[in-house]
């Protein structure tokens, strides 16, 4: 694979942030499927007891509850990003892309590549020729190229600024396409924002609403399905010890976060 594509595909690591330790959860989910498909009634009975023993029922809570201790930004190293719990009961995720790409002068620095960008003061487009980047373009069934331009970032400014710095709505490009693919399975698109500040570039993903009562954290809305827990309004238990936040789902999987 060409180096530019490898760099951009490195961005896909943030997909794990949507589902936390998804591999561990999928293993539990697969176990449940295996139990339900058993032909032996006695074995099925024993397996159902095992599933019940490993899946905890977490009670629902009412919407709109706020735990002041939870408000703020919490970083998880495995995710490579942070959850942002806000006072208005919205849950977002922040991903720092500065090590992968950033703006400098009139260029986007993407690994070893320096790519020109265009702007009309409102819209910023980072588009490069496949050939110039030595990247093979997508092809049809006959092997003919279907595009000669590679869209890396397309975004629209949310606020006025005299420089490239500012907050943008992400509307196209590689990252946007990836998120559309991820969220397409649940028929919704997240609100994706890019924050540019000097050589810092962060992606903010507005996921869903939440409620927290000091023990139980529950997510609401279509975006909550991305947590992959199989519930309409997924829940987990949580505890806060100083600057450490622990989230434990119904499968008993615990993810630990550190206060930023």
mmCIF file of N, CA and C in Angstrom, residues 56-65 210-213 215-220 231-237 250:
data_model
loop_
_atom_site.group_PDB
_atom_site.id
_atom_site.type_symbol
_atom_site.label_atom_id
_atom_site.label_comp_id
_atom_site.label_asym_id
_atom_site.label_seq_id
_atom_site.Cartn_x
_atom_site.Cartn_y
_atom_site.Cartn_z
ATOM 1 N N UNK A 56 -24.899 -8.567 32.950
ATOM 2 C CA UNK A 56 -25.558 -7.925 34.075
ATOM 3 C C UNK A 56 -26.644 -6.971 33.599
ATOM 4 N N UNK A 57 -27.785 -7.020 34.255
ATOM 5 C CA UNK A 57 -28.877 -6.112 33.954
ATOM 6 C C UNK A 57 -28.640 -4.800 34.693
ATOM 7 N N UNK A 58 -28.423 -3.738 33.934
ATOM 8 C CA UNK A 58 -28.207 -2.415 34.523
ATOM 9 C C UNK A 58 -29.511 -1.620 34.396
ATOM 10 N N UNK A 59 -30.075 -1.165 35.489
ATOM 11 C CA UNK A 59 -31.363 -0.467 35.431
ATOM 12 C C UNK A 59 -31.268 0.863 34.693
ATOM 13 N N UNK A 60 -32.362 1.212 34.013
ATOM 14 C CA UNK A 60 -32.419 2.494 33.310
ATOM 15 C C UNK A 60 -32.591 3.639 34.306
ATOM 16 N N UNK A 61 -32.201 4.818 33.876
ATOM 17 C CA UNK A 61 -32.394 6.018 34.694
ATOM 18 C C UNK A 61 -33.126 7.053 33.848
ATOM 19 N N UNK A 62 -33.666 8.064 34.489
ATOM 20 C CA UNK A 62 -34.399 9.080 33.756
ATOM 21 C C UNK A 62 -33.435 9.976 32.976
ATOM 22 N N UNK A 63 -33.945 10.573 31.914
ATOM 23 C CA UNK A 63 -33.129 11.451 31.096
ATOM 24 C C UNK A 63 -32.881 12.789 31.794
ATOM 25 N N UNK A 64 -31.800 13.459 31.391
ATOM 26 C CA UNK A 64 -31.545 14.813 31.861
ATOM 27 C C UNK A 64 -30.778 14.951 33.158
ATOM 28 N N UNK A 65 -30.321 13.828 33.732
ATOM 29 C CA UNK A 65 -29.565 13.900 34.984
ATOM 30 C C UNK A 65 -28.103 14.266 34.699
ATOM 31 N N UNK A 210 -26.701 12.034 27.012
ATOM 32 C CA UNK A 210 -26.458 11.088 28.099
ATOM 33 C C UNK A 210 -27.164 11.569 29.366
ATOM 34 N N UNK A 211 -27.260 10.661 30.326
ATOM 35 C CA UNK A 211 -27.775 10.982 31.649
ATOM 36 C C UNK A 211 -26.924 10.216 32.656
ATOM 37 N N UNK A 212 -26.612 10.833 33.790
ATOM 38 C CA UNK A 212 -25.746 10.197 34.794
ATOM 39 C C UNK A 212 -26.241 10.554 36.195
ATOM 40 N N UNK A 213 -26.365 9.513 37.052
ATOM 41 C CA UNK A 213 -26.907 9.739 38.391
ATOM 42 C C UNK A 213 -25.902 9.467 39.506
ATOM 43 N N UNK A 215 -23.973 6.757 39.513
ATOM 44 C CA UNK A 215 -23.649 5.323 39.443
ATOM 45 C C UNK A 215 -23.858 4.761 38.046
ATOM 46 N N UNK A 216 -24.974 5.162 37.419
ATOM 47 C CA UNK A 216 -25.310 4.654 36.094
ATOM 48 C C UNK A 216 -25.197 5.750 35.051
ATOM 49 N N UNK A 217 -24.589 5.391 33.920
ATOM 50 C CA UNK A 217 -24.473 6.283 32.766
ATOM 51 C C UNK A 217 -25.295 5.663 31.640
ATOM 52 N N UNK A 218 -26.240 6.453 31.107
ATOM 53 C CA UNK A 218 -27.087 5.949 30.034
ATOM 54 C C UNK A 218 -27.042 6.911 28.860
ATOM 55 N N UNK A 219 -26.918 6.350 27.634
ATOM 56 C CA UNK A 219 -26.860 7.145 26.426
ATOM 57 C C UNK A 219 -28.192 7.074 25.686
ATOM 58 N N UNK A 220 -28.569 8.170 25.040
ATOM 59 C CA UNK A 220 -29.850 8.259 24.347
ATOM 60 C C UNK A 220 -29.653 8.784 22.920
ATOM 61 N N UNK A 231 -28.334 -2.434 22.850
ATOM 62 C CA UNK A 231 -29.521 -1.861 23.479
ATOM 63 C C UNK A 231 -29.893 -0.556 22.791
ATOM 64 N N UNK A 232 -31.181 -0.216 22.819
ATOM 65 C CA UNK A 232 -31.632 1.025 22.207
ATOM 66 C C UNK A 232 -31.013 2.230 22.908
ATOM 67 N N UNK A 233 -31.044 2.219 24.215
ATOM 68 C CA UNK A 233 -30.424 3.270 25.026
ATOM 69 C C UNK A 233 -29.410 2.599 25.952
ATOM 70 N N UNK A 234 -28.202 2.330 25.447
ATOM 71 C CA UNK A 234 -27.209 1.550 26.207
ATOM 72 C C UNK A 234 -26.826 2.195 27.531
ATOM 73 N N UNK A 235 -26.470 1.340 28.483
ATOM 74 C CA UNK A 235 -26.132 1.787 29.832
ATOM 75 C C UNK A 235 -24.833 1.141 30.285
ATOM 76 N N UNK A 236 -24.183 1.783 31.224
ATOM 77 C CA UNK A 236 -23.038 1.185 31.892
ATOM 78 C C UNK A 236 -22.963 1.750 33.302
ATOM 79 N N UNK A 237 -22.230 1.075 34.146
ATOM 80 C CA UNK A 237 -21.988 1.588 35.485
ATOM 81 C C UNK A 237 -20.681 2.366 35.473
ATOM 82 N N UNK A 250 -22.457 -4.002 30.487
ATOM 83 C CA UNK A 250 -23.222 -5.147 30.968
ATOM 84 C C UNK A 250 -22.471 -6.467 30.806
#
